[in-house]
Amino acid sequence: MARLLAMKANPANRQQQVNAKPAKRPAPPALVDQIRAVLASWPESQRRKISALVLLPHLQGKYRDHTHLRMLGAALRQLGYKQAPRTWGKDNPDFGRRFWVLDETN
C-alpha cells in the first residue's frame, strides 16, 4: 500500500518504473564453440554419429532458450559433419531418424 501511495505522490518515479527495460541476458558463446564443448565430453564412438535431437538440449540459442535446427545444421557443417541418409527399415531401431556423421574425406 505504501508503494502505491509513493507512486501516486511522485509521478516522475512512476514514469521511470514504467519506462524501465528488463535486464538483457548475456550473449551465449558461439554455437560452434558450444558444440565443440559438448562433443568433447562425449566418447569418440558417440561423436561419429550425432542425432540433432540429442544434441539440441545441451545448446543455448541466441534469441531463445534453445537454438534453431537450421542453425544447428549450419554449425555441424562447419565442423565437418554431413547429414546421413535416413534409414527406413521397420526392423531398424533408428527408423526414420536424421543423423549427422563426421565426414572424414576432408
JSON list of C-alpha atoms in Angstrom, two decimals:
[
{"chain": "A", "resi": 1, "resn": "MET", "atom": "CA", "xyz": [0.00, 0.00, 0.00]},
{"chain": "A", "resi": 2, "resn": "ALA", "atom": "CA", "xyz": [2.85, 2.36, 0.86]},
{"chain": "A", "resi": 3, "resn": "ARG", "atom": "CA", "xyz": [4.41, 1.72, -2.55]},
{"chain": "A", "resi": 4, "resn": "LEU", "atom": "CA", "xyz": [1.18, 2.65, -4.30]},
{"chain": "A", "resi": 5, "resn": "LEU", "atom": "CA", "xyz": [0.91, 5.87, -2.30]},
{"chain": "A", "resi": 6, "resn": "ALA", "atom": "CA", "xyz": [4.54, 6.72, -3.08]},
{"chain": "A", "resi": 7, "resn": "MET", "atom": "CA", "xyz": [3.92, 6.20, -6.81]},
{"chain": "A", "resi": 8, "resn": "LYS", "atom": "CA", "xyz": [0.86, 8.48, -6.70]},
{"chain": "A", "resi": 9, "resn": "ALA", "atom": "CA", "xyz": [2.77, 11.13, -4.77]},
{"chain": "A", "resi": 10, "resn": "ASN", "atom": "CA", "xyz": [5.71, 11.17, -7.21]},
{"chain": "A", "resi": 11, "resn": "PRO", "atom": "CA", "xyz": [4.57, 10.80, -10.88]},
{"chain": "A", "resi": 12, "resn": "ALA", "atom": "CA", "xyz": [8.16, 11.08, -12.17]},
{"chain": "A", "resi": 13, "resn": "ASN", "atom": "CA", "xyz": [9.09, 7.97, -10.20]},
{"chain": "A", "resi": 14, "resn": "ARG", "atom": "CA", "xyz": [6.11, 6.14, -11.70]},
{"chain": "A", "resi": 15, "resn": "GLN", "atom": "CA", "xyz": [7.21, 7.07, -15.23]},
{"chain": "A", "resi": 16, "resn": "GLN", "atom": "CA", "xyz": [10.72, 5.74, -14.53]},
{"chain": "A", "resi": 17, "resn": "GLN", "atom": "CA", "xyz": [9.29, 2.42, -13.40]},
{"chain": "A", "resi": 18, "resn": "VAL", "atom": "CA", "xyz": [7.10, 2.16, -16.49]},
{"chain": "A", "resi": 19, "resn": "ASN", "atom": "CA", "xyz": [9.97, 3.00, -18.87]},
{"chain": "A", "resi": 20, "resn": "ALA", "atom": "CA", "xyz": [12.49, 0.70, -17.19]},
{"chain": "A", "resi": 21, "resn": "LYS", "atom": "CA", "xyz": [13.68, -2.03, -19.54]},
{"chain": "A", "resi": 22, "resn": "PRO", "atom": "CA", "xyz": [14.31, -5.55, -18.30]},
{"chain": "A", "resi": 23, "resn": "ALA", "atom": "CA", "xyz": [17.96, -6.55, -17.99]},
{"chain": "A", "resi": 24, "resn": "LYS", "atom": "CA", "xyz": [19.35, -8.28, -21.05]},
{"chain": "A", "resi": 25, "resn": "ARG", "atom": "CA", "xyz": [20.72, -11.75, -20.62]},
{"chain": "A", "resi": 26, "resn": "PRO", "atom": "CA", "xyz": [24.36, -12.19, -21.61]},
{"chain": "A", "resi": 27, "resn": "ALA", "atom": "CA", "xyz": [25.02, -13.44, -25.12]},
{"chain": "A", "resi": 28, "resn": "PRO", "atom": "CA", "xyz": [25.72, -17.18, -25.28]},
{"chain": "A", "resi": 29, "resn": "PRO", "atom": "CA", "xyz": [29.02, -18.45, -26.71]},
{"chain": "A", "resi": 30, "resn": "ALA", "atom": "CA", "xyz": [29.14, -19.11, -30.44]},
{"chain": "A", "resi": 31, "resn": "LEU", "atom": "CA", "xyz": [27.18, -22.21, -31.43]},
{"chain": "A", "resi": 32, "resn": "VAL", "atom": "CA", "xyz": [30.23, -23.95, -32.92]},
{"chain": "A", "resi": 33, "resn": "ASP", "atom": "CA", "xyz": [32.10, -23.47, -29.63]},
{"chain": "A", "resi": 34, "resn": "GLN", "atom": "CA", "xyz": [29.14, -24.82, -27.66]},
{"chain": "A", "resi": 35, "resn": "ILE", "atom": "CA", "xyz": [29.01, -27.92, -29.88]},
{"chain": "A", "resi": 36, "resn": "ARG", "atom": "CA", "xyz": [32.76, -28.48, -29.52]},
{"chain": "A", "resi": 37, "resn": "ALA", "atom": "CA", "xyz": [32.44, -28.30, -25.73]},
{"chain": "A", "resi": 38, "resn": "VAL", "atom": "CA", "xyz": [29.55, -30.80, -25.67]},
{"chain": "A", "resi": 39, "resn": "LEU", "atom": "CA", "xyz": [31.27, -33.19, -28.06]},
{"chain": "A", "resi": 40, "resn": "ALA", "atom": "CA", "xyz": [34.49, -33.05, -26.02]},
{"chain": "A", "resi": 41, "resn": "SER", "atom": "CA", "xyz": [32.61, -34.59, -23.11]},
{"chain": "A", "resi": 42, "resn": "TRP", "atom": "CA", "xyz": [31.21, -37.45, -25.24]},
{"chain": "A", "resi": 43, "resn": "PRO", "atom": "CA", "xyz": [33.10, -40.66, -26.08]},
{"chain": "A", "resi": 44, "resn": "GLU", "atom": "CA", "xyz": [34.65, -40.95, -29.54]},
{"chain": "A", "resi": 45, "resn": "SER", "atom": "CA", "xyz": [32.15, -43.58, -30.71]},
{"chain": "A", "resi": 46, "resn": "GLN", "atom": "CA", "xyz": [29.25, -41.25, -29.93]},
{"chain": "A", "resi": 47, "resn": "ARG", "atom": "CA", "xyz": [30.86, -38.28, -31.72]},
{"chain": "A", "resi": 48, "resn": "ARG", "atom": "CA", "xyz": [30.94, -40.01, -35.11]},
{"chain": "A", "resi": 49, "resn": "LYS", "atom": "CA", "xyz": [27.15, -40.29, -35.44]},
{"chain": "A", "resi": 50, "resn": "ILE", "atom": "CA", "xyz": [25.11, -37.48, -33.88]},
{"chain": "A", "resi": 51, "resn": "SER", "atom": "CA", "xyz": [21.38, -37.02, -33.63]},
{"chain": "A", "resi": 52, "resn": "ALA", "atom": "CA", "xyz": [20.43, -33.34, -33.66]},
{"chain": "A", "resi": 53, "resn": "LEU", "atom": "CA", "xyz": [17.60, -34.02, -31.22]},
{"chain": "A", "resi": 54, "resn": "VAL", "atom": "CA", "xyz": [20.06, -35.47, -28.69]},
{"chain": "A", "resi": 55, "resn": "LEU", "atom": "CA", "xyz": [22.46, -32.55, -29.10]},
{"chain": "A", "resi": 56, "resn": "LEU", "atom": "CA", "xyz": [19.83, -29.79, -29.05]},
{"chain": "A", "resi": 57, "resn": "PRO", "atom": "CA", "xyz": [19.02, -29.71, -25.29]},
{"chain": "A", "resi": 58, "resn": "HIS", "atom": "CA", "xyz": [22.72, -29.09, -24.50]},
{"chain": "A", "resi": 59, "resn": "LEU", "atom": "CA", "xyz": [22.90, -25.90, -26.57]},
{"chain": "A", "resi": 60, "resn": "GLN", "atom": "CA", "xyz": [21.79, -22.36, -25.82]},
{"chain": "A", "resi": 61, "resn": "GLY", "atom": "CA", "xyz": [20.22, -20.27, -28.57]},
{"chain": "A", "resi": 62, "resn": "LYS", "atom": "CA", "xyz": [20.94, -16.66, -29.45]},
{"chain": "A", "resi": 63, "resn": "TYR", "atom": "CA", "xyz": [17.34, -15.49, -29.16]},
{"chain": "A", "resi": 64, "resn": "ARG", "atom": "CA", "xyz": [15.56, -18.36, -27.35]},
{"chain": "A", "resi": 65, "resn": "ASP", "atom": "CA", "xyz": [16.43, -20.98, -24.76]},
{"chain": "A", "resi": 66, "resn": "HIS", "atom": "CA", "xyz": [17.49, -23.47, -27.42]},
{"chain": "A", "resi": 67, "resn": "THR", "atom": "CA", "xyz": [18.95, -22.98, -30.85]},
{"chain": "A", "resi": 68, "resn": "HIS", "atom": "CA", "xyz": [17.01, -23.50, -34.08]},
{"chain": "A", "resi": 69, "resn": "LEU", "atom": "CA", "xyz": [17.61, -26.74, -36.00]},
{"chain": "A", "resi": 70, "resn": "ARG", "atom": "CA", "xyz": [18.67, -24.78, -39.09]},
{"chain": "A", "resi": 71, "resn": "MET", "atom": "CA", "xyz": [21.41, -23.02, -37.13]},
{"chain": "A", "resi": 72, "resn": "LEU", "atom": "CA", "xyz": [22.47, -26.31, -35.60]},
{"chain": "A", "resi": 73, "resn": "GLY", "atom": "CA", "xyz": [22.79, -27.87, -39.05]},
{"chain": "A", "resi": 74, "resn": "ALA", "atom": "CA", "xyz": [24.90, -24.98, -40.32]},
{"chain": "A", "resi": 75, "resn": "ALA", "atom": "CA", "xyz": [27.21, -25.23, -37.30]},
{"chain": "A", "resi": 76, "resn": "LEU", "atom": "CA", "xyz": [27.58, -29.02, -37.73]},
{"chain": "A", "resi": 77, "resn": "ARG", "atom": "CA", "xyz": [28.52, -28.49, -41.39]},
{"chain": "A", "resi": 78, "resn": "GLN", "atom": "CA", "xyz": [31.21, -26.03, -40.28]},
{"chain": "A", "resi": 79, "resn": "LEU", "atom": "CA", "xyz": [32.60, -28.74, -38.00]},
{"chain": "A", "resi": 80, "resn": "GLY", "atom": "CA", "xyz": [32.80, -31.22, -40.88]},
{"chain": "A", "resi": 81, "resn": "TYR", "atom": "CA", "xyz": [29.61, -33.23, -40.40]},
{"chain": "A", "resi": 82, "resn": "LYS", "atom": "CA", "xyz": [27.32, -34.39, -43.19]},
{"chain": "A", "resi": 83, "resn": "GLN", "atom": "CA", "xyz": [23.69, -35.41, -42.99]},
{"chain": "A", "resi": 84, "resn": "ALA", "atom": "CA", "xyz": [23.35, -39.17, -43.31]},
{"chain": "A", "resi": 85, "resn": "PRO", "atom": "CA", "xyz": [20.50, -40.66, -45.33]},
{"chain": "A", "resi": 86, "resn": "ARG", "atom": "CA", "xyz": [17.57, -41.80, -43.24]},
{"chain": "A", "resi": 87, "resn": "THR", "atom": "CA", "xyz": [17.06, -45.48, -42.54]},
{"chain": "A", "resi": 88, "resn": "TRP", "atom": "CA", "xyz": [13.57, -46.67, -43.35]},
{"chain": "A", "resi": 89, "resn": "GLY", "atom": "CA", "xyz": [13.73, -50.37, -42.45]},
{"chain": "A", "resi": 90, "resn": "LYS", "atom": "CA", "xyz": [11.00, -51.25, -39.95]},
{"chain": "A", "resi": 91, "resn": "ASP", "atom": "CA", "xyz": [13.34, -53.57, -38.05]},
{"chain": "A", "resi": 92, "resn": "ASN", "atom": "CA", "xyz": [15.91, -50.77, -37.56]},
{"chain": "A", "resi": 93, "resn": "PRO", "atom": "CA", "xyz": [15.75, -49.07, -34.12]},
{"chain": "A", "resi": 94, "resn": "ASP", "atom": "CA", "xyz": [16.74, -45.75, -35.76]},
{"chain": "A", "resi": 95, "resn": "PHE", "atom": "CA", "xyz": [13.76, -45.87, -38.12]},
{"chain": "A", "resi": 96, "resn": "GLY", "atom": "CA", "xyz": [13.31, -42.52, -39.90]},
{"chain": "A", "resi": 97, "resn": "ARG", "atom": "CA", "xyz": [15.67, -40.53, -37.69]},
{"chain": "A", "resi": 98, "resn": "ARG", "atom": "CA", "xyz": [18.10, -37.97, -39.07]},
{"chain": "A", "resi": 99, "resn": "PHE", "atom": "CA", "xyz": [21.74, -38.34, -38.12]},
{"chain": "A", "resi": 100, "resn": "TRP", "atom": "CA", "xyz": [24.86, -36.34, -38.76]},
{"chain": "A", "resi": 101, "resn": "VAL", "atom": "CA", "xyz": [28.06, -38.27, -39.45]},
{"chain": "A", "resi": 102, "resn": "LEU", "atom": "CA", "xyz": [31.61, -37.00, -39.35]},
{"chain": "A", "resi": 103, "resn": "ASP", "atom": "CA", "xyz": [32.89, -36.54, -42.91]},
{"chain": "A", "resi": 104, "resn": "GLU", "atom": "CA", "xyz": [36.42, -37.94, -42.83]},
{"chain": "A", "resi": 105, "resn": "THR", "atom": "CA", "xyz": [37.12, -37.26, -46.52]},
{"chain": "A", "resi": 106, "resn": "ASN", "atom": "CA", "xyz": [38.01, -33.60, -45.79]}
]
